[in-house]
Coordinates of N, CA and C in Angstrom, one line a residue:
M273 N -2.7 16.8 2.5 CA -2.3 15.4 2.2 C -3.4 14.8 1.2
L274 N -4.6 15.1 1.5 CA -5.7 14.6 0.6 C -6.6 15.7 0.2
T275 N -6.9 15.9 -1.1 CA -7.8 16.9 -1.5 C -8.8 16.3 -2.5
I276 N -10.0 16.3 -2.2 CA -11.1 15.8 -3.0 C -11.9 17.0 -3.5
T277 N -12.0 17.2 -4.8 CA -12.7 18.4 -5.3 C -13.7 18.0 -6.3
H278 N -15.0 18.2 -6.0 CA -16.1 18.0 -6.9 C -16.1 16.6 -7.4
Y279 N -15.8 15.6 -6.6 CA -15.8 14.2 -7.0 C -17.2 13.7 -7.1
T280 N -17.5 13.1 -8.3 CA -18.8 12.5 -8.6 C -18.5 11.1 -9.2
K281 N -19.2 10.1 -8.7 CA -19.1 8.8 -9.3 C -20.5 8.3 -9.7
T282 N -20.7 8.1 -11.0 CA -22.0 7.6 -11.5 C -21.7 6.2 -12.2
Y283 N -22.5 5.3 -11.8 CA -22.3 3.9 -12.3 C -23.1 3.8 -13.6
P284 N -22.7 2.8 -14.4 CA -23.5 2.5 -15.6 C -25.0 2.3 -15.3
G285 N -25.8 2.9 -16.1 CA -27.3 2.9 -15.8 C -27.8 4.1 -15.1
G286 N -26.8 5.0 -14.8 CA -27.2 6.3 -14.3 C -27.3 6.5 -12.8
R287 N -27.0 5.5 -12.0 CA -27.1 5.7 -10.5 C -25.8 6.4 -10.1
T288 N -26.1 7.5 -9.4 CA -25.0 8.4 -8.8 C -24.7 7.9 -7.4
A289 N -23.5 7.4 -7.2 CA -23.2 6.9 -5.8 C -22.6 8.0 -5.0
V290 N -21.9 8.9 -5.6 CA -21.3 10.1 -4.8 C -21.5 11.3 -5.7
D291 N -22.0 12.4 -5.1 CA -22.4 13.6 -5.9 C -21.7 14.8 -5.4
D292 N -20.7 15.3 -6.2 CA -20.1 16.6 -6.0 C -19.5 16.7 -4.6
L293 N -18.6 15.7 -4.2 CA -18.0 15.7 -2.9 C -16.7 16.5 -2.9
T294 N -16.6 17.4 -2.0 CA -15.4 18.2 -1.8 C -15.0 18.2 -0.3
L295 N -13.8 17.8 0.0 CA -13.2 17.9 1.3 C -11.7 17.7 1.2
H296 N -11.0 18.0 2.3 CA -9.6 17.8 2.4 C -9.1 17.3 3.7
V297 N -8.0 16.6 3.8 CA -7.4 16.1 5.0 C -6.0 16.6 5.0
S298 N -5.7 17.4 6.1 CA -4.4 18.0 6.2 C -3.4 17.0 6.8
P299 N -2.1 17.3 6.6 CA -1.1 16.5 7.4 C -1.3 16.6 8.9
G300 N -1.1 15.5 9.6 CA -1.4 15.5 11.0 C -2.8 15.3 11.4
E301 N -3.7 15.0 10.5 CA -5.1 15.0 10.7 C -5.7 13.6 10.5
I302 N -6.6 13.2 11.4 CA -7.4 12.0 11.3 C -8.9 12.5 10.9
C303 N -9.4 12.1 9.8 CA -10.7 12.4 9.4 C -11.6 11.2 9.3
G304 N -12.7 11.2 10.1 CA -13.6 10.2 10.1 C -14.7 10.4 9.1
F305 N -15.1 9.3 8.3 CA -16.0 9.4 7.2 C -17.2 8.5 7.6
I306 N -18.4 9.2 7.9 CA -19.5 8.5 8.5 C -20.7 8.6 7.6
G307 N -21.5 7.5 7.5 CA -22.7 7.4 6.8 C -23.3 6.1 6.8
H308 N -24.6 6.0 6.5 CA -25.3 4.7 6.5 C -24.8 3.8 5.4
N309 N -25.1 2.5 5.4 CA -24.8 1.6 4.3 C -25.3 2.1 3.0
G310 N -24.5 2.2 2.0 CA -24.9 2.7 0.7 C -24.8 4.2 0.5
A311 N -24.2 4.9 1.5 CA -24.2 6.3 1.4 C -23.1 6.8 0.5
G312 N -22.1 6.0 0.1 CA -21.0 6.4 -0.8 C -19.6 6.4 -0.1
K313 N -19.5 5.9 1.1 CA -18.3 5.9 1.8 C -17.2 5.0 1.1
T314 N -17.6 3.7 0.9 CA -16.6 2.8 0.3 C -16.2 3.2 -1.1
T315 N -17.2 3.7 -1.9 CA -16.9 4.2 -3.3 C -15.9 5.3 -3.2
T316 N -16.0 6.2 -2.3 CA -15.1 7.3 -2.2 C -13.7 6.8 -1.8
L317 N -13.6 6.0 -0.8 CA -12.3 5.4 -0.3 C -11.6 4.7 -1.4
R318 N -12.3 3.9 -2.2 CA -11.7 3.2 -3.3 C -11.2 4.1 -4.4
A319 N -11.9 5.2 -4.6 CA -11.4 6.2 -5.6 C -10.1 6.9 -5.1
V320 N -10.1 7.2 -3.8 CA -8.9 7.9 -3.2 C -7.7 6.9 -3.3
A321 N -8.0 5.6 -3.1 CA -6.9 4.7 -3.2 C -6.5 4.3 -4.6
G322 N -7.2 4.8 -5.6 CA -6.9 4.6 -7.0 C -7.3 3.2 -7.5
V323 N -8.2 2.6 -6.8 CA -8.7 1.3 -7.3 C -10.1 1.3 -7.9
M324 N -10.7 2.5 -8.0 CA -11.9 2.7 -8.7 C -11.9 4.0 -9.6
D325 N -12.2 3.8 -10.8 CA -12.1 4.9 -11.8 C -13.3 5.8 -11.6
F326 N -13.1 7.1 -12.0 CA -14.1 8.1 -12.0 C -13.8 9.1 -13.1
S327 N -14.8 9.9 -13.5 CA -14.6 10.8 -14.6 C -14.9 12.2 -14.2
Q328 N -15.5 12.5 -13.1 CA -15.8 13.8 -12.7 C -15.2 14.2 -11.4
G329 N -14.5 15.4 -11.4 CA -13.8 15.9 -10.2 C -12.4 15.4 -10.2
S330 N -11.7 15.8 -9.1 CA -10.3 15.4 -9.0 C -10.0 14.9 -7.6
I331 N -9.0 14.1 -7.4 CA -8.5 13.6 -6.1 C -7.0 13.7 -6.2
R332 N -6.4 14.3 -5.2 CA -5.0 14.5 -5.1 C -4.5 14.0 -3.8
V333 N -3.4 13.2 -3.8 CA -2.8 12.7 -2.6 C -1.4 13.3 -2.6
G334 N -1.0 14.1 -1.6 CA 0.3 14.6 -1.5 C 0.6 15.4 -2.7
G335 N -0.4 16.0 -3.4 CA -0.1 16.8 -4.6 C -0.2 16.0 -5.8
H336 N -0.3 14.7 -5.8 CA -0.3 13.9 -7.0 C -1.8 13.5 -7.3
D337 N -2.1 13.7 -8.6 CA -3.5 13.4 -9.0 C -3.6 11.9 -9.2
V338 N -4.6 11.3 -8.6 CA -4.7 9.8 -8.6 C -5.0 9.2 -10.0
R339 N -5.5 10.1 -10.9 CA -5.8 9.6 -12.2 C -4.6 9.8 -13.2
T340 N -4.0 11.0 -13.1 CA -2.9 11.3 -14.1 C -1.6 10.9 -13.6
D341 N -1.4 10.7 -12.3 CA -0.1 10.4 -11.7 C -0.3 9.3 -10.7
P342 N -0.9 8.1 -11.1 CA -1.4 7.1 -10.1 C -0.2 6.5 -9.3
V343 N 0.9 6.2 -10.0 CA 2.0 5.5 -9.3 C 2.5 6.4 -8.1
A344 N 2.7 7.7 -8.4 CA 3.2 8.6 -7.3 C 2.2 8.7 -6.2
A345 N 0.9 8.7 -6.5 CA -0.1 8.8 -5.5 C -0.2 7.5 -4.7
K346 N -0.1 6.4 -5.3 CA -0.2 5.1 -4.6 C 1.1 4.8 -3.8
S347 N 2.2 5.4 -4.2 CA 3.4 5.1 -3.5 C 3.4 5.7 -2.1
I348 N 2.6 6.6 -1.8 CA 2.5 7.2 -0.5 C 1.2 6.9 0.2
T349 N 0.4 6.1 -0.4 CA -0.9 5.7 0.2 C -1.0 4.2 0.5
A350 N -1.6 3.9 1.6 CA -1.9 2.5 2.0 C -3.4 2.4 2.2
F351 N -4.0 1.5 1.5 CA -5.5 1.3 1.6 C -5.8 -0.1 2.2
L352 N -6.7 -0.1 3.2 CA -7.2 -1.3 3.8 C -8.7 -1.4 3.6
P353 N -9.2 -2.2 2.7 CA -10.6 -2.3 2.5 C -11.3 -3.0 3.7
D354 N -12.6 -3.0 3.7 CA -13.3 -3.6 4.9 C -13.1 -5.1 4.9
N355 N -12.9 -5.8 3.8 CA -12.7 -7.2 3.8 C -11.5 -7.5 2.9
P356 N -10.3 -7.3 3.4 CA -9.0 -7.4 2.6 C -8.9 -8.8 1.9
D357 N -8.5 -8.7 0.6 CA -8.3 -9.9 -0.1 C -6.8 -10.2 0.0
L358 N -6.5 -11.4 0.7 CA -5.1 -11.8 0.9 C -4.8 -13.0 0.1
Y359 N -3.6 -13.3 -0.2 CA -3.2 -14.5 -0.9 C -3.1 -15.6 0.1
E360 N -4.2 -16.3 0.2 CA -4.3 -17.3 1.3 C -3.5 -18.5 1.1
F361 N -2.9 -18.8 -0.1 CA -2.0 -19.9 -0.3 C -0.6 -19.6 0.3
M362 N -0.4 -18.3 0.6 CA 0.9 -17.9 1.1 C 1.0 -17.9 2.6
S363 N 2.1 -17.9 3.2 CA 2.3 -17.7 4.6 C 2.2 -16.2 4.9
G364 N 2.0 -15.9 6.1 CA 1.9 -14.4 6.5 C 3.2 -13.7 6.1
I365 N 4.4 -14.3 6.5 CA 5.7 -13.7 6.2 C 5.9 -13.6 4.7
D366 N 5.6 -14.6 3.9 CA 5.8 -14.5 2.5 C 4.9 -13.3 1.9
Y367 N 3.7 -13.2 2.4 CA 2.8 -12.1 1.9 C 3.5 -10.7 2.3
L368 N 4.0 -10.6 3.5 CA 4.6 -9.3 3.9 C 5.8 -9.0 3.1
N369 N 6.6 -10.1 2.8 CA 7.8 -9.9 2.0 C 7.5 -9.5 0.6
L370 N 6.4 -10.1 0.0 CA 6.0 -9.8 -1.3 C 5.7 -8.3 -1.4
L371 N 4.9 -7.7 -0.4 CA 4.5 -6.3 -0.5 C 5.8 -5.5 -0.2
A372 N 6.7 -5.9 0.6 CA 7.9 -5.1 0.8 C 8.7 -5.0 -0.5
D373 N 8.8 -6.1 -1.2 CA 9.4 -6.1 -2.5 C 8.8 -5.1 -3.5
L374 N 7.4 -5.2 -3.5 CA 6.7 -4.3 -4.4 C 6.9 -2.8 -4.1
Y375 N 7.1 -2.5 -2.8 CA 7.2 -1.1 -2.4 C 8.7 -0.7 -2.1
G376 N 9.6 -1.6 -2.5 CA 11.0 -1.2 -2.4 C 11.5 -1.0 -0.9
I377 N 11.0 -1.8 0.0 CA 11.4 -1.7 1.4 C 12.6 -2.6 1.6
S378 N 13.7 -2.0 2.1 CA 15.0 -2.7 2.2 C 14.8 -3.9 3.2
S379 N 15.8 -4.8 3.1 CA 15.7 -6.0 3.9 C 15.8 -5.6 5.4
R380 N 16.7 -4.7 5.7 CA 16.8 -4.3 7.1 C 15.5 -3.6 7.6
E381 N 15.0 -2.7 6.8 CA 13.8 -2.0 7.3 C 12.6 -3.0 7.4
R382 N 12.4 -3.9 6.5 CA 11.3 -4.8 6.5 C 11.4 -5.7 7.7
T383 N 12.6 -6.2 8.0 CA 12.8 -7.0 9.2 C 12.4 -6.3 10.5
E384 N 12.9 -5.1 10.6 CA 12.6 -4.3 11.8 C 11.1 -4.0 11.9
R385 N 10.4 -3.6 10.8 CA 9.0 -3.3 10.9 C 8.1 -4.5 11.1
I386 N 8.4 -5.6 10.4 CA 7.6 -6.8 10.6 C 7.7 -7.3 12.0
R387 N 8.9 -7.2 12.6 CA 9.1 -7.6 14.0 C 8.3 -6.7 14.9
L388 N 8.4 -5.4 14.6 CA 7.7 -4.4 15.5 C 6.2 -4.6 15.5
Y389 N 5.6 -4.6 14.3 CA 4.2 -4.7 14.2 C 3.7 -6.1 14.5
G390 N 4.5 -7.1 14.1 CA 4.1 -8.5 14.4 C 4.0 -8.7 15.9
D391 N 5.0 -8.2 16.6 CA 5.0 -8.4 18.1 C 3.9 -7.6 18.7
S392 N 3.6 -6.4 18.2 CA 2.6 -5.5 18.8 C 1.2 -6.2 18.7
F393 N 0.9 -6.8 17.5 CA -0.4 -7.4 17.3 C -0.4 -8.9 17.6
A394 N 0.7 -9.4 18.3 CA 0.8 -10.7 18.7 C 0.6 -11.7 17.5
M395 N 1.3 -11.4 16.4 CA 1.2 -12.2 15.2 C 2.5 -12.8 14.8
T396 N 3.6 -12.4 15.4 CA 4.9 -12.9 15.0 C 5.0 -14.4 14.9
A397 N 4.5 -15.1 15.9 CA 4.5 -16.6 15.9 C 3.6 -17.2 14.9
E398 N 2.7 -16.4 14.3 CA 1.8 -17.0 13.3 C 2.2 -16.7 11.9
L399 N 3.2 -15.9 11.7 CA 3.5 -15.5 10.3 C 4.1 -16.6 9.5
G400 N 4.6 -17.6 10.0 CA 5.1 -18.7 9.3 C 4.0 -19.7 8.8
S401 N 2.8 -19.5 9.3 CA 1.6 -20.3 8.9 C 0.9 -19.8 7.7
A402 N 0.2 -20.7 7.0 CA -0.6 -20.3 5.8 C -1.7 -19.4 6.2
I403 N -1.9 -18.3 5.4 CA -3.0 -17.4 5.7 C -4.4 -18.1 5.7
A404 N -4.5 -19.1 4.9 CA -5.8 -19.8 4.8 C -6.2 -20.3 6.2
G405 N -5.3 -20.6 7.1 CA -5.7 -21.1 8.4 C -5.9 -20.0 9.4
Y406 N -5.8 -18.7 9.0 CA -6.0 -17.6 9.9 C -7.5 -17.4 10.2
S407 N -7.8 -16.9 11.4 CA -9.1 -16.5 11.7 C -9.3 -15.1 11.1
H408 N -10.6 -14.6 11.1 CA -10.9 -13.3 10.5 C -10.1 -12.2 11.2
G409 N -10.0 -12.3 12.5 CA -9.2 -11.3 13.3 C -7.7 -11.3 12.9
M410 N -7.2 -12.5 12.7 CA -5.8 -12.6 12.4 C -5.5 -12.0 11.0
K411 N -6.4 -12.3 10.0 CA -6.3 -11.8 8.7 C -6.3 -10.2 8.7
Q412 N -7.2 -9.7 9.6 CA -7.3 -8.2 9.7 C -6.0 -7.7 10.3
K413 N -5.4 -8.4 11.2 CA -4.1 -7.9 11.8 C -3.0 -8.0 10.8
L414 N -3.0 -9.0 10.0 CA -2.0 -9.1 8.9 C -2.1 -8.0 7.9
A415 N -3.3 -7.7 7.5 CA -3.6 -6.6 6.6 C -3.1 -5.3 7.2
L416 N -3.4 -5.1 8.5 CA -2.9 -3.9 9.1 C -1.4 -3.8 9.2
I417 N -0.7 -4.9 9.5 CA 0.7 -4.9 9.5 C 1.2 -4.6 8.1
S418 N 0.6 -5.1 7.0 CA 1.1 -4.8 5.7 C 0.9 -3.4 5.3
A419 N -0.1 -2.7 5.9 CA -0.3 -1.3 5.6 C 0.7 -0.4 6.4
L420 N 0.8 -0.7 7.7 CA 1.6 0.1 8.6 C 3.1 0.0 8.2
M421 N 3.6 -1.2 7.8 CA 5.0 -1.4 7.6 C 5.5 -0.5 6.4
R422 N 4.6 -0.1 5.5 CA 4.9 0.8 4.4 C 5.2 2.2 4.8
R423 N 4.8 2.6 6.0 CA 4.9 3.9 6.5 C 4.3 4.9 5.5
P424 N 3.1 4.8 5.2 CA 2.4 5.6 4.2 C 2.3 7.1 4.7
R425 N 2.2 8.0 3.8 CA 1.8 9.4 4.2 C 0.3 9.5 4.4
L426 N -0.4 8.8 3.6 CA -1.9 8.8 3.8 C -2.4 7.3 4.0
L427 N -3.1 7.1 5.1 CA -3.6 5.8 5.4 C -5.1 5.8 5.2
V428 N -5.6 5.0 4.3 CA -7.1 5.0 4.0 C -7.6 3.7 4.4
L429 N -8.6 3.7 5.3 CA -9.1 2.5 6.0 C -10.7 2.5 5.9
D430 N -11.2 1.3 5.6 CA -12.6 1.1 5.5 C -13.0 0.2 6.6
E431 N -13.7 0.8 7.6 CA -14.1 0.1 8.8 C -13.0 -0.7 9.5
P432 N -11.9 -0.1 9.9 CA -10.7 -0.8 10.3 C -10.9 -1.5 11.6
F433 N -11.8 -1.1 12.5 CA -11.9 -1.7 13.8 C -12.9 -2.9 13.8
V434 N -13.5 -3.2 12.7 CA -14.4 -4.4 12.7 C -13.5 -5.7 12.7
G435 N -13.9 -6.6 13.7 CA -13.1 -7.8 13.8 C -11.9 -7.8 14.7
L436 N -11.5 -6.6 15.2 CA -10.4 -6.5 16.0 C -10.8 -6.7 17.5
D437 N -10.0 -7.4 18.2 CA -10.2 -7.5 19.7 C -9.8 -6.1 20.3
P438 N -10.3 -5.9 21.5 CA -10.0 -4.6 22.2 C -8.6 -4.2 22.3
A439 N -7.7 -5.2 22.5 CA -6.2 -4.8 22.6 C -5.7 -4.4 21.2
A440 N -6.1 -5.1 20.2 CA -5.6 -4.7 18.8 C -6.2 -3.4 18.4
A441 N -7.5 -3.1 18.8 CA -8.1 -1.8 18.4 C -7.4 -0.7 19.1
H442 N -7.0 -0.9 20.4 CA -6.3 0.1 21.2 C -4.9 0.4 20.5
L443 N -4.2 -0.7 20.1 CA -2.9 -0.5 19.4 C -3.1 0.3 18.1
L444 N -4.1 -0.1 17.3 CA -4.3 0.6 16.1 C -4.5 2.1 16.3
K445 N -5.3 2.5 17.3 CA -5.6 3.9 17.6 C -4.2 4.6 17.9
G446 N -3.4 3.9 18.6 CA -2.1 4.5 18.9 C -1.2 4.7 17.7
Y447 N -1.2 3.7 16.8 CA -0.4 3.8 15.5 C -1.0 4.9 14.6
L448 N -2.3 5.1 14.6 CA -2.9 6.2 13.8 C -2.4 7.5 14.3
A449 N -2.5 7.6 15.6 CA -2.0 8.9 16.2 C -0.5 9.2 16.0
Q450 N 0.3 8.1 16.0 CA 1.7 8.2 15.8 C 2.0 8.7 14.3
L451 N 1.2 8.1 13.4 CA 1.4 8.4 12.0 C 1.1 9.9 11.8
C452 N 0.1 10.4 12.5 CA -0.2 11.8 12.3 C 0.8 12.7 13.0
R453 N 1.3 12.3 14.1 CA 2.4 13.1 14.8 C 3.6 13.2 13.9
E454 N 3.8 12.2 13.0 CA 5.0 12.2 12.1 C 4.6 12.9 10.8
G455 N 3.5 13.6 10.7 CA 3.1 14.4 9.5 C 2.3 13.7 8.5
G456 N 1.8 12.4 8.8 CA 1.0 11.7 7.9 C -0.5 12.1 8.1
A457 N -1.4 11.4 7.5 CA -2.8 11.7 7.6 C -3.6 10.4 7.5
V458 N -4.8 10.4 8.1 CA -5.7 9.2 8.1 C -7.1 9.6 7.6
F459 N -7.6 8.8 6.7 CA -9.0 9.0 6.2 C -9.7 7.7 6.3
F460 N -10.7 7.5 7.2 CA -11.2 6.2 7.5 C -12.7 6.3 7.7
S461 N -13.4 5.3 7.3 CA -14.8 5.2 7.5 C -15.1 4.3 8.8
T462 N -16.2 4.6 9.5 CA -16.5 3.8 10.6 C -18.0 4.0 11.0
H463 N -18.6 3.0 11.6 CA -19.9 3.1 12.1 C -19.9 3.1 13.6
V464 N -18.6 3.0 14.2 CA -18.5 3.1 15.6 C -18.3 4.6 16.0
L465 N -19.5 5.2 16.3 CA -19.5 6.6 16.5 C -18.6 7.1 17.6
E466 N -18.5 6.3 18.7 CA -17.7 6.7 19.8 C -16.2 6.8 19.4
V467 N -15.8 5.9 18.5 CA -14.4 6.0 18.0 C -14.2 7.3 17.2
A468 N -15.2 7.6 16.3 CA -15.0 8.8 15.5 C -15.0 10.1 16.4
E469 N -15.8 10.1 17.5 CA -15.9 11.3 18.3 C -14.6 11.5 19.1
K470 N -14.0 10.4 19.5 CA -12.8 10.5 20.4 C -11.5 10.5 19.6
L471 N -11.5 9.9 18.4 CA -10.2 9.8 17.7 C -10.0 10.8 16.6
C472 N -11.0 11.3 16.0 CA -10.9 12.1 14.8 C -10.8 13.6 15.1
H473 N -10.0 14.3 14.3 CA -9.8 15.7 14.4 C -11.0 16.4 13.6
T474 N -11.3 15.8 12.5 CA -12.4 16.2 11.6 C -13.4 15.1 11.3
I475 N -14.6 15.4 11.0 CA -15.6 14.4 10.7 C -16.4 14.9 9.4
A476 N -16.6 13.9 8.5 CA -17.4 14.2 7.3 C -18.6 13.2 7.3
I477 N -19.8 13.7 7.2 CA -21.0 12.8 7.2 C -21.6 12.9 5.8
I478 N -21.7 11.7 5.2 CA -22.3 11.6 3.9 C -23.6 10.9 3.9
R479 N -24.6 11.4 3.2 CA -25.9 10.7 3.1 C -26.4 10.7 1.7
E480 N -26.7 9.5 1.2 CA -27.2 9.4 -0.2 C -26.2 10.0 -1.2
G481 N -24.9 9.9 -0.9 CA -23.9 10.4 -1.9 C -23.5 11.8 -1.7
R482 N -24.2 12.5 -0.8 CA -23.9 14.0 -0.7 C -23.3 14.3 0.7
L483 N -22.4 15.1 0.8 CA -21.8 15.6 2.0 C -22.8 16.5 2.7
V484 N -23.2 16.1 4.0 CA -24.2 16.9 4.7 C -23.6 17.6 5.9
R485 N -22.5 17.1 6.5 CA -21.8 17.8 7.6 C -20.3 17.5 7.4
Y486 N -19.5 18.6 7.6 CA -18.1 18.4 7.5 C -17.4 19.5 8.3
G487 N -16.4 19.2 9.2 CA -15.7 20.2 9.9 C -15.0 19.5 11.1
P488 N -14.4 20.4 12.0 CA -13.8 19.9 13.2 C -14.8 19.1 14.0
T489 N -14.3 18.1 14.7 CA -15.2 17.2 15.4 C -16.0 17.9 16.4
Q490 N -15.4 18.9 17.1 CA -16.2 19.6 18.2 C -17.3 20.4 17.6
E491 N -17.1 20.9 16.3 CA -18.2 21.7 15.7 C -19.3 20.7 15.2
V492 N -18.9 19.6 14.7 CA -19.9 18.7 14.2 C -20.7 18.1 15.3
V493 N -20.0 17.8 16.4 CA -20.7 17.2 17.5 C -21.6 18.3 18.2
G494 N -21.1 19.5 18.3 CA -21.9 20.6 18.9 C -22.2 20.3 20.4
D495 N -23.4 20.5 20.8 CA -23.7 20.3 22.2 C -24.3 18.9 22.5
S496 N -24.4 18.1 21.4 CA -24.9 16.8 21.6 C -23.9 15.8 21.2
S497 N -24.1 14.5 21.4 CA -23.1 13.5 21.0 C -23.2 13.3 19.5
L498 N -22.1 12.8 18.9 CA -22.0 12.5 17.5 C -23.1 11.5 17.1
E499 N -23.4 10.6 18.0 CA -24.4 9.6 17.7 C -25.8 10.3 17.4
D500 N -26.1 11.3 18.2 CA -27.3 12.1 18.1 C -27.4 12.8 16.7
V501 N -26.2 13.4 16.3 CA -26.2 14.1 15.1 C -26.4 13.1 13.9
F502 N -25.7 11.9 14.0 CA -25.8 10.9 12.9 C -27.2 10.4 12.8
L503 N -27.8 10.1 13.9 CA -29.2 9.5 13.9 C -30.2 10.5 13.4
E504 N -30.0 11.8 13.7 CA -30.9 12.8 13.2 C -30.8 12.9 11.7
L505 N -29.5 12.9 11.2 CA -29.4 13.0 9.8 C -30.0 11.8 9.1
S506 N -29.8 10.6 9.7 CA -30.4 9.4 9.1 C -31.9 9.4 9.1
E507 N -32.5 9.9 10.1 CA -33.9 10.0 10.2 C -34.5 11.0 9.1
R508 N -33.8 12.1 9.0 CA -34.2 13.1 8.0 C -34.1 12.5 6.6
G509 N -33.0 11.6 6.4 CA -32.9 11.0 5.0 C -34.1 10.1 4.7
R510 N -34.6 9.4 5.7 CA -35.7 8.5 5.5 C -37.0 9.2 5.3
D511 N -37.1 10.4 6.0 CA -38.3 11.2 5.9 C -38.5 11.9 4.5
Q512 N -37.3 12.1 3.8 CA -37.4 12.9 2.6 C -37.8 12.0 1.4

């Protein structure tokens, strides 16, 4: 579903944010992307979503190259950044209908999906209100609804559990698992190591732009907890 091959991102001035990253996420798989602040996680996720340009390596989603065939790649991808930019002058329902129009979701399907996810996240009663009046958690839930209602083949999430209450976080975990059971895939960053250990099929750990551990969760964790592995790698990075 997602294939990243020798992806490198260098910013003007010569700073390399991500260096020669290669990994893949198969259909039915949840891959957790872990690293300290500035390690290159968000840069990679934005490149996968097609909102950040790059010149070295390739990224393919469902077989579509995000640079040479961006419309096809984006049509099956939903991206939720860590701080979603929403049209705050709109109401929640107007925002969802706008995205449904952009992605060609029929009137019947959008009504069913908005009701399903709105009820699940306890947002249905709030959708008629202006987004500007939403709390951070409500905005996060609206962004999640907008991503889930598209039924993407690849869901790309940057710290999706930040700001969610326990009930909403539990719901999200269930929807991620459902998407994978239906043949989709999830690629998400998180600093909640317990979530990664319990939810992910595979884990990729990035440090200073380079992939340092990648594989099935059980192999990455080994005989210790994922937190121990992550802290060990972080300590080594500071010592070098």
